[in-house]
Tab-separated table of C-alpha atoms and ligand atoms in Angstrom:
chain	number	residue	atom	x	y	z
A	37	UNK	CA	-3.964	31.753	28.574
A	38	UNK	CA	-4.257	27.933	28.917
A	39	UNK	CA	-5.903	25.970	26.072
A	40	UNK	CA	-9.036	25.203	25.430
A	41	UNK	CA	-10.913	22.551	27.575
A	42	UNK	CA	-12.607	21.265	24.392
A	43	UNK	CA	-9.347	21.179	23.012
A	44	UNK	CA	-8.191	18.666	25.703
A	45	UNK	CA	-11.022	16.881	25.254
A	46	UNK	CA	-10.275	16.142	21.945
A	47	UNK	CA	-6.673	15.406	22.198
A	48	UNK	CA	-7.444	12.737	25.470
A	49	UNK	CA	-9.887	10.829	23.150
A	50	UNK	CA	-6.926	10.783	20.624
A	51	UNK	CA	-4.740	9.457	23.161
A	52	UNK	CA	-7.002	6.759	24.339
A	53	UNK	CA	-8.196	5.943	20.976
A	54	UNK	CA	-3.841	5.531	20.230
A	55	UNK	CA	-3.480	4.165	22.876
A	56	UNK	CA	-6.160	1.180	22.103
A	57	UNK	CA	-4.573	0.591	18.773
A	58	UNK	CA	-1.126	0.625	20.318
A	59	UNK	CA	-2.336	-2.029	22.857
A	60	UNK	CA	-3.872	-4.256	20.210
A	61	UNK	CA	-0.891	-4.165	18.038
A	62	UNK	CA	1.473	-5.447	21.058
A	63	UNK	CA	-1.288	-7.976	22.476
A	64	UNK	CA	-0.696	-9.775	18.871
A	65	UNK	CA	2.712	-10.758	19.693
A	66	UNK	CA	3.202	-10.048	22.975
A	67	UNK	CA	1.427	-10.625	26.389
A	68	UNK	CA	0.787	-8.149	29.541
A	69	UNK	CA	3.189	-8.391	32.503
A	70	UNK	CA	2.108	-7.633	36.048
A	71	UNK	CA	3.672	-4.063	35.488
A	72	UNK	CA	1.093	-2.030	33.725
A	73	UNK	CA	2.195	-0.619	29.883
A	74	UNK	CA	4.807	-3.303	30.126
A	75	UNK	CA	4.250	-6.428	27.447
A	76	UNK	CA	7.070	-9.286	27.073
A	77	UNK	CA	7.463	-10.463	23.688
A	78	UNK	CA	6.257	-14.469	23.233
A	79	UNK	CA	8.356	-16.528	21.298
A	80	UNK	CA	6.820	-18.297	18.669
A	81	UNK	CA	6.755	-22.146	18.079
A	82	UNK	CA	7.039	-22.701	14.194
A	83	UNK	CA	8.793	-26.563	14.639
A	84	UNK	CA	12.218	-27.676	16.018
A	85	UNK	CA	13.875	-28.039	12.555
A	86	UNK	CA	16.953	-25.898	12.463
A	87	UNK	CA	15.396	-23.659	9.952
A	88	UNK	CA	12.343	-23.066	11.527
A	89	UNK	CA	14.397	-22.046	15.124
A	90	UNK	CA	16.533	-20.014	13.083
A	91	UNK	CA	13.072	-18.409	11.701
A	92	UNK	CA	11.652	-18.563	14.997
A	93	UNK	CA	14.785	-16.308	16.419
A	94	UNK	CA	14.527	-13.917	13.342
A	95	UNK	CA	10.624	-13.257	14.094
A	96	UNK	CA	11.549	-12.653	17.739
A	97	UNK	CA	14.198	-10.370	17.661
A	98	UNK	CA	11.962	-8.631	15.358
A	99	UNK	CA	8.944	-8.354	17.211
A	100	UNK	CA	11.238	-7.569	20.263
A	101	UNK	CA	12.729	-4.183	18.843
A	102	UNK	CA	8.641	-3.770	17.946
A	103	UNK	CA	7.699	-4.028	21.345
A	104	UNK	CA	10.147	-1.735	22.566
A	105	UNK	CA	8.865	1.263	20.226
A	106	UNK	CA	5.676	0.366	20.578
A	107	UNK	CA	5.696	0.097	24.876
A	108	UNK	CA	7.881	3.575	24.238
A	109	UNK	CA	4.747	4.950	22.689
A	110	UNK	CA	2.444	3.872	24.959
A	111	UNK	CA	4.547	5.471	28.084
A	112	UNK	CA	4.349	8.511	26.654
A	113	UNK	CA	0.566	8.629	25.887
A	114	UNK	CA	0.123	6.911	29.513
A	115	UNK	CA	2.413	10.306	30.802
A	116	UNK	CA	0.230	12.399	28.286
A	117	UNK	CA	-3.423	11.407	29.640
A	118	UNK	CA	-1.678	11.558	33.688
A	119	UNK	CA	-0.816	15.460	32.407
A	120	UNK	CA	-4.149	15.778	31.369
A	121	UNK	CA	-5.081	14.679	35.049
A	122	UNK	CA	-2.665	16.791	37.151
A	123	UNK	CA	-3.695	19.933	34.255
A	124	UNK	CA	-0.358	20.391	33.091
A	125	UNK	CA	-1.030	18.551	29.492
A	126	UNK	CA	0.372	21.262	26.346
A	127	UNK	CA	3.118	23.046	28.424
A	128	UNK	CA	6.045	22.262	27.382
A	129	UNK	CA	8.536	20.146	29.474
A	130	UNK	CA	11.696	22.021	29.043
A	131	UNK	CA	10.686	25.478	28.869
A	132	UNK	CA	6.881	25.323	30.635
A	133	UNK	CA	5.603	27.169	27.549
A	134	UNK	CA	2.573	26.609	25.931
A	135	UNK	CA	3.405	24.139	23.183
A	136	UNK	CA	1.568	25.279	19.699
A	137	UNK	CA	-2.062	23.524	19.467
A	138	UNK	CA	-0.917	22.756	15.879
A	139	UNK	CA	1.756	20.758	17.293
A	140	UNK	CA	-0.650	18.835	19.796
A	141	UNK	CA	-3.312	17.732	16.504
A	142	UNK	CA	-0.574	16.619	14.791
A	143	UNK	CA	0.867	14.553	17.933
A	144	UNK	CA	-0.966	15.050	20.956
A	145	UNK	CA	1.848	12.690	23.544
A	146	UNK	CA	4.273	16.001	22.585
A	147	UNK	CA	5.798	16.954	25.516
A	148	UNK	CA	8.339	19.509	24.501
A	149	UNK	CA	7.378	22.904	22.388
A	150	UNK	CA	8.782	22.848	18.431
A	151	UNK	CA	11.817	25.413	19.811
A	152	UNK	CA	12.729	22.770	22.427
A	153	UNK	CA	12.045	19.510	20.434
B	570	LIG	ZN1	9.979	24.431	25.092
């Protein structure tokens, strides 16, 4: 049995639609880089008082730690939609199960089955 091809359907235009959001949310504080799903985190200019660096750094280290979830996110829907491609999407990584379609609404980047999670 291998799941549904509606079913897939569905769960790549979550992906892509999560995967826009995801983008937007980094492009507002971050910028591309030449490697693709990778964004560097801009520092902001708020002044050169000592406060306002000492704000600036705050904001950055921040947004960094952000980025870092965020880019983790989008490297796993980016390995999600490329298992979609190669048809290996909802098998389980550990185990090569089927993972549980319940599983895949609720988060449809799940790589690993519930038992292996
Ligand atoms: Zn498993």
């Amino acid at each position: 049995m291998s799941l549904d091809k509606n079913f897939i359907e569905e769960s790549q235009k979550k992906l892509l639609d999560e995967k826009r959001r995801i983008e937007e949310d980094l492009e507002r504080f971050a910028k591309p880089t030449d490697a693709p799903g990778e964004y560097e985190t801009t520092f902001g200019d708020q002044g050169t008082d000592e406060d306002e660096n000492a704000s600036e750094v705050e904001e950055y280290t921040d947004n960094l730690a952000l980025e870092n979830s965020l880019e983790k996110q989008l490297k796993e829907i980016h390995e999600a939609l490329a298992r979609i491609d190669d048809g290996t999407y909802g098998y389980c990584e550990n185990c090569q199960k089927e993972i549980d379609t319940d599983r895949l609404k609720a988060y449809p980047a799940a790589k690993t089955c519930i038992n292996c999670n």
